[in-house]
Amino acid sequence: MNTLQSINYPIHFNNIAAALNQFIKQGNYSRFFILTDEHTVKHCLPIIRDGLDQTDNFDIIEINAGEESKSIDFCVGIWKMLIDFGADRNSLLINLGGGVITDLGGFAASTYKRGIDFVHIPTTLLSQVDASVGGKTGIDIDNLKNIIGTFTQPKAVFIEHRFLQTLPARQVRSGLAEMLKHGLITDAAYWEKLKNSDLENLSAELIYDSIAIKNKVVIADPTERGLRKILNFGHTIGHAIESYSLEHDENPLTHGEAVVAGMICEAYLSHQKSGLSLTAMEEIINTLLGLYGKYELDEATFPMLNDIMRKDKKNQGGNINCSLLSNIGESKIDNICTDEELVESLKFYASLEYAKA
Ligand code: GLY
């Protein structure tokens, strides 16, 4: 359990210092830059820096943590710093952080001087099991997440299980949502194993298996023409709820919490439209509600949520396209959902009884 091969790059798992040093040495880079935020600079950069053989030819680019940084303004800031530091085309950008850093850093690197090499060292569970694998880079515009971006694969990914010890429990649960999704869309045995595990202390093996599931899907369909769309289960409605929450809530939902709400709505749609049995739907909903509780959604927000879904980048020909389940561990892409069906699923979610423990 230490290296997975992705599309055309390795994903190194644990004890990453040796692999990173070897990668930098072999790449013969003129300079390298580490993109970090105020959290990873404190908690993760020292671990990386201590393990580096070459300590004199890199600079650090630090940005603010948080989704607000995933904007064109911050991207311009990174490009300008690369220019000021004299980054040439043979430079390497090391993205050390969560999904914001890997998406934004990947985008900045893939466009700077028509593209320089970059690698990811994801430090949150969410970015380890999702954002860092598969080559999606992106920035947001207003409340539209990842509306601008490229498919550009990193040159390598380095994942360290012990970084999870630096994270608040809520951030770990955000990543757990994507791991649960990986089981639901492709692997019933993994779903079963994961939901019965000690979720407060996720094992390296469970994380590795989740990355392997995602990796298998992106290898089969790197640019999301078909199969990769299954990874969007829960995300059509989840993204809309996340965008809404980011704009309106004092303490907004994490990505994973919003995706859980989206998965519950889309499990309902799966039962209505793609053959998911009532028993399976109930199992999914009870498990997710038991783990995450319920987000209070007011009916007055439904038109706004529907409007956000209409602008989703996954839509085609004016249709809202959802990836749904046909069973636990099996999914179906390209299910066109009408506005009425989507609103119906939101109503279903809002009506769910949930007694807080
Ligand atoms: N996060 C979904 C994907 O990488 O396709």
XYZ file of C-alpha atoms and ligand atoms in Angstrom:
362
model
C 0.000 0.000 0.000
C 2.281 2.816 -1.119
C 1.998 3.864 -4.737
C -0.943 3.893 -7.122
C -0.467 4.606 -10.796
C -2.880 7.223 -12.145
C -3.422 8.404 -15.730
C 0.218 9.302 -16.292
C 1.506 10.046 -12.811
C 2.085 8.269 -9.519
C 0.100 8.762 -6.325
C 2.494 8.155 -3.445
C 0.903 7.168 -0.175
C 2.647 7.753 3.174
C 6.355 8.283 3.899
C 6.289 10.799 1.087
C 9.556 12.640 1.818
C 11.746 10.191 -0.094
C 9.392 10.122 -3.087
C 9.165 13.926 -3.153
C 12.935 14.391 -2.983
C 13.465 11.876 -5.743
C 10.797 13.556 -7.889
C 12.374 17.022 -7.473
C 15.836 15.671 -8.210
C 14.767 13.799 -11.338
C 12.728 16.752 -12.633
C 15.829 18.941 -12.728
C 13.682 21.996 -12.050
C 15.230 25.459 -12.174
C 13.212 26.538 -9.139
C 10.248 25.350 -7.175
C 7.485 27.126 -5.352
C 5.265 25.922 -2.549
C 1.718 27.266 -2.549
C 0.215 27.144 0.946
C -2.344 28.894 3.125
C -2.155 30.243 6.663
C -3.098 26.832 8.127
C -0.855 24.530 6.109
C 2.078 26.925 6.399
C 1.901 26.321 10.159
C 0.874 22.668 10.418
C 2.155 20.928 7.280
C 4.922 23.011 5.684
C 7.409 22.313 8.517
C 6.911 18.559 8.023
C 7.543 18.898 4.274
C 10.419 21.365 4.635
C 12.190 19.179 7.185
C 12.117 16.290 4.747
C 13.434 18.232 1.743
C 17.018 17.674 0.558
C 17.090 20.915 -1.453
C 16.346 23.769 0.879
C 17.755 26.738 -0.966
C 15.973 27.047 -4.294
C 12.327 27.403 -3.384
C 9.993 30.228 -2.450
C 6.727 30.130 -0.588
C 3.514 31.643 -1.873
C 0.971 31.947 0.925
C -2.696 32.766 0.404
C -5.709 33.037 2.729
C -7.451 29.775 3.554
C -11.059 29.389 2.399
C -13.248 29.117 -0.685
C -13.122 32.928 -1.203
C -9.510 32.493 -2.350
C -10.580 30.328 -5.280
C -11.086 33.387 -7.439
C -9.492 34.999 -10.456
C -8.093 37.757 -8.200
C -6.128 35.257 -6.128
C -5.037 33.483 -9.278
C -3.686 36.787 -10.648
C -1.901 37.226 -7.299
C -0.192 33.836 -7.742
C 0.753 34.569 -11.369
C 2.248 37.926 -10.281
C 4.268 36.302 -7.511
C 5.582 33.710 -9.954
C 6.598 36.558 -12.278
C 8.219 38.508 -9.412
C 10.108 35.403 -8.269
C 11.328 34.889 -11.850
C 9.573 31.540 -12.379
C 10.512 30.166 -15.803
C 8.877 27.383 -17.770
C 11.057 24.822 -16.047
C 9.677 25.708 -12.624
C 7.596 23.450 -10.416
C 4.613 24.489 -8.302
C 3.974 22.321 -5.240
C 0.401 22.723 -4.042
C 0.362 22.036 -0.310
C -3.133 22.290 1.081
C -6.775 21.378 0.716
C -9.003 21.459 -2.352
C -8.832 25.243 -2.669
C -5.033 25.101 -2.935
C -4.951 22.106 -5.284
C -7.717 23.452 -7.576
C -6.411 27.023 -7.623
C -2.720 26.081 -7.731
C -3.391 23.555 -10.488
C -5.238 26.213 -12.493
C -2.550 28.879 -11.958
C 0.218 26.432 -12.942
C -1.651 25.018 -15.934
C -1.986 28.503 -17.421
C 1.232 30.260 -16.304
C 3.496 30.594 -19.345
C 1.133 28.123 -21.062
C 1.673 25.586 -18.337
C 4.361 24.642 -15.837
C 4.639 21.374 -13.913
C 2.793 21.042 -10.653
C 2.316 18.387 -7.981
C -0.200 18.127 -5.174
C 0.387 17.399 -1.513
C -3.224 17.341 -0.300
C -3.552 18.016 3.409
C -7.286 17.595 4.015
C -9.131 14.314 3.767
C -11.398 15.875 1.143
C -8.507 16.809 -1.104
C -6.758 13.472 -0.515
C -9.704 11.347 -1.594
C -11.109 13.687 -4.229
C -9.669 17.010 -5.417
C -6.027 15.983 -5.795
C -6.695 12.985 -8.025
C -7.893 13.318 -11.604
C -6.563 16.610 -12.945
C -9.507 18.951 -12.426
C -8.303 22.500 -11.795
C -10.607 25.432 -11.254
C -11.744 28.705 -9.816
C -15.202 30.006 -8.866
C -17.072 33.006 -10.202
C -19.627 34.470 -7.794
C -21.459 31.450 -6.390
C -20.630 29.165 -9.329
C -18.082 26.648 -8.178
C -15.309 25.562 -10.556
C -17.032 27.289 -13.443
C -13.644 28.148 -14.998
C -10.942 25.493 -15.131
C -8.939 22.963 -17.067
C -8.260 19.261 -17.079
C -4.520 19.211 -16.439
C -2.959 16.274 -14.671
C -0.385 16.895 -11.927
C 3.030 15.306 -12.372
C 2.610 13.440 -9.078
C 0.480 13.370 -5.929
C 1.921 12.796 -2.446
C -0.503 11.767 0.290
C 0.351 11.599 3.971
C -2.209 9.976 6.291
C -0.737 11.723 9.352
C -1.761 15.160 8.021
C -5.286 14.248 9.127
C -4.159 14.684 12.724
C -3.781 18.404 11.963
C -7.461 18.731 10.987
C -10.578 19.647 12.968
C -13.052 16.729 13.169
C -15.570 18.606 11.009
C -13.071 18.799 8.143
C -12.434 15.063 8.382
C -16.163 14.410 8.151
C -16.309 16.576 5.069
C -13.883 14.210 3.335
C -15.678 11.187 4.734
C -18.741 12.200 2.694
C -16.807 11.675 -0.557
C -15.525 8.317 0.720
C -19.094 7.220 1.431
C -20.018 8.409 -2.058
C -17.250 6.266 -3.571
C -18.818 3.196 -1.979
C -22.326 4.150 -3.046
C -21.442 4.683 -6.693
C -19.166 1.700 -7.343
C -18.539 -0.617 -4.442
C -21.216 -1.941 -2.069
C -18.620 -3.892 -0.035
C -16.597 -0.710 0.559
C -19.768 1.185 1.621
C -20.605 -1.600 4.061
C -17.079 -1.739 5.455
C -16.744 2.036 5.740
C -20.046 2.713 7.456
C -19.246 0.043 10.054
C -15.733 1.357 10.742
C -14.409 3.572 13.485
C -15.175 6.823 11.682
C -13.422 8.950 14.294
C -10.120 7.246 13.443
C -10.213 6.493 9.752
C -7.582 3.941 8.876
C -4.971 4.515 6.188
C -6.356 1.456 4.401
C -9.872 2.886 4.108
C -8.462 6.135 2.730
C -6.182 4.330 0.310
C -9.125 2.216 -0.943
C -11.215 5.332 -1.473
C -8.438 6.966 -3.512
C -8.101 3.737 -5.499
C -11.829 3.859 -6.362
C -11.611 7.451 -7.553
C -8.395 6.728 -9.425
C -9.929 3.784 -11.287
C -12.814 5.963 -12.467
C -10.625 8.847 -13.670
C -8.240 6.495 -15.487
C -11.222 5.085 -17.392
C -12.511 8.545 -18.318
C -10.019 11.382 -17.634
C -12.074 14.186 -19.202
C -15.527 13.211 -17.973
C -17.124 12.193 -21.261
C -19.015 9.324 -19.642
C -18.160 7.133 -16.650
C -16.447 9.868 -14.599
C -19.812 11.592 -14.311
C -20.725 9.007 -11.642
C -18.499 10.963 -9.267
C -21.089 13.725 -9.476
C -23.645 11.730 -7.494
C -25.011 14.085 -4.832
C -23.255 17.070 -6.344
C -25.924 18.641 -8.578
C -28.116 19.385 -5.581
C -25.185 19.397 -3.141
C -23.348 22.178 -4.994
C -26.496 24.305 -5.063
C -27.004 23.835 -1.304
C -23.315 24.568 -0.680
C -23.394 27.767 -2.758
C -26.560 28.879 -0.995
C -25.111 28.131 2.426
C -21.824 29.903 1.650
C -23.718 33.023 0.786
C -26.389 32.977 3.493
C -25.172 31.117 6.576
C -23.000 32.550 9.302
C -21.422 29.120 9.733
C -21.727 27.650 6.233
C -21.889 23.959 5.460
C -18.658 22.240 4.511
C -18.501 20.725 1.037
C -19.042 17.240 2.453
C -22.033 18.284 4.561
C -23.662 19.861 1.504
C -22.905 16.774 -0.603
C -24.531 14.591 2.061
C -27.732 16.666 1.768
C -27.372 16.376 -2.033
C -26.881 12.594 -1.816
C -30.055 12.241 0.245
C -32.059 14.238 -2.327
C -30.451 12.320 -5.178
C -31.048 8.963 -3.451
C -34.708 9.965 -3.468
C -34.463 10.814 -7.185
C -32.656 7.494 -7.743
C -35.606 5.669 -6.193
C -38.016 7.634 -8.404
C -36.049 7.428 -11.638
C -33.201 4.926 -11.807
C -34.328 1.786 -10.034
C -32.886 2.242 -6.511
C -35.048 0.111 -4.213
C -36.938 1.640 -1.307
C -34.897 -0.461 1.133
C -31.607 0.748 -0.338
C -32.813 4.363 -0.361
C -33.807 4.092 3.288
C -30.492 2.526 4.224
C -28.603 5.373 2.542
C -30.757 8.079 4.087
C -30.676 6.600 7.595
C -26.911 6.142 7.469
C -26.242 9.660 6.195
C -28.714 11.356 8.530
C -27.330 9.347 11.450
C -23.807 10.526 10.663
C -24.421 14.117 9.608
C -27.825 15.197 10.849
C -30.061 17.404 8.776
C -29.607 20.869 7.283
C -32.754 22.933 7.692
C -33.995 23.928 4.242
C -36.834 26.386 3.949
C -39.237 25.967 1.005
C -38.668 29.633 0.176
C -35.110 28.750 -0.882
C -36.134 26.112 -3.452
C -36.475 28.486 -6.457
C -33.049 29.935 -5.673
C -31.502 26.464 -5.348
C -33.147 25.414 -8.598
C -31.748 28.516 -10.264
C -28.216 27.631 -9.127
C -28.697 24.074 -10.479
C -29.737 25.535 -13.838
C -26.293 27.179 -14.096
C -24.416 23.982 -13.174
C -21.518 23.305 -15.531
C -22.613 19.682 -15.893
C -25.833 20.643 -17.690
C -26.184 19.921 -21.377
C -28.585 21.421 -23.897
C -30.489 23.216 -21.167
C -31.125 19.961 -19.264
C -30.115 19.361 -15.655
C -28.200 16.127 -15.693
C -27.831 14.017 -12.550
C -25.792 10.918 -11.835
C -28.039 8.596 -9.851
C -27.865 5.161 -8.249
C -29.527 1.997 -9.517
C -28.355 0.071 -6.465
C -25.855 0.522 -3.646
C -22.549 0.253 -5.501
C -24.045 0.847 -8.964
C -24.755 4.116 -10.700
C -26.244 5.507 -13.874
C -25.134 8.702 -15.597
C -27.098 11.249 -17.645
C -30.445 11.199 -15.895
C -32.273 14.310 -17.002
C -34.166 15.763 -14.069
C -36.892 18.340 -14.477
C -37.191 21.383 -12.245
C -40.294 19.801 -10.706
C -38.451 16.567 -9.882
C -35.544 18.449 -8.325
C -37.843 20.600 -6.214
C -39.779 17.465 -5.237
C -36.547 15.932 -3.922
C -35.804 19.087 -1.915
C -39.315 18.899 -0.444
C -38.713 15.262 0.432
C -35.464 16.216 2.181
C -37.110 19.070 4.070
C -39.863 16.719 5.237
C -37.524 14.074 6.693
C -37.943 13.457 10.391
C -34.645 13.622 12.172
C -34.326 13.472 15.919
C -30.997 14.826 17.104
C -29.172 12.364 19.393
N -14.728 15.572 -8.017
C -15.216 14.824 -9.088
C -14.188 14.534 -10.114
O -13.016 14.686 -9.884
O -14.556 14.172 -11.214
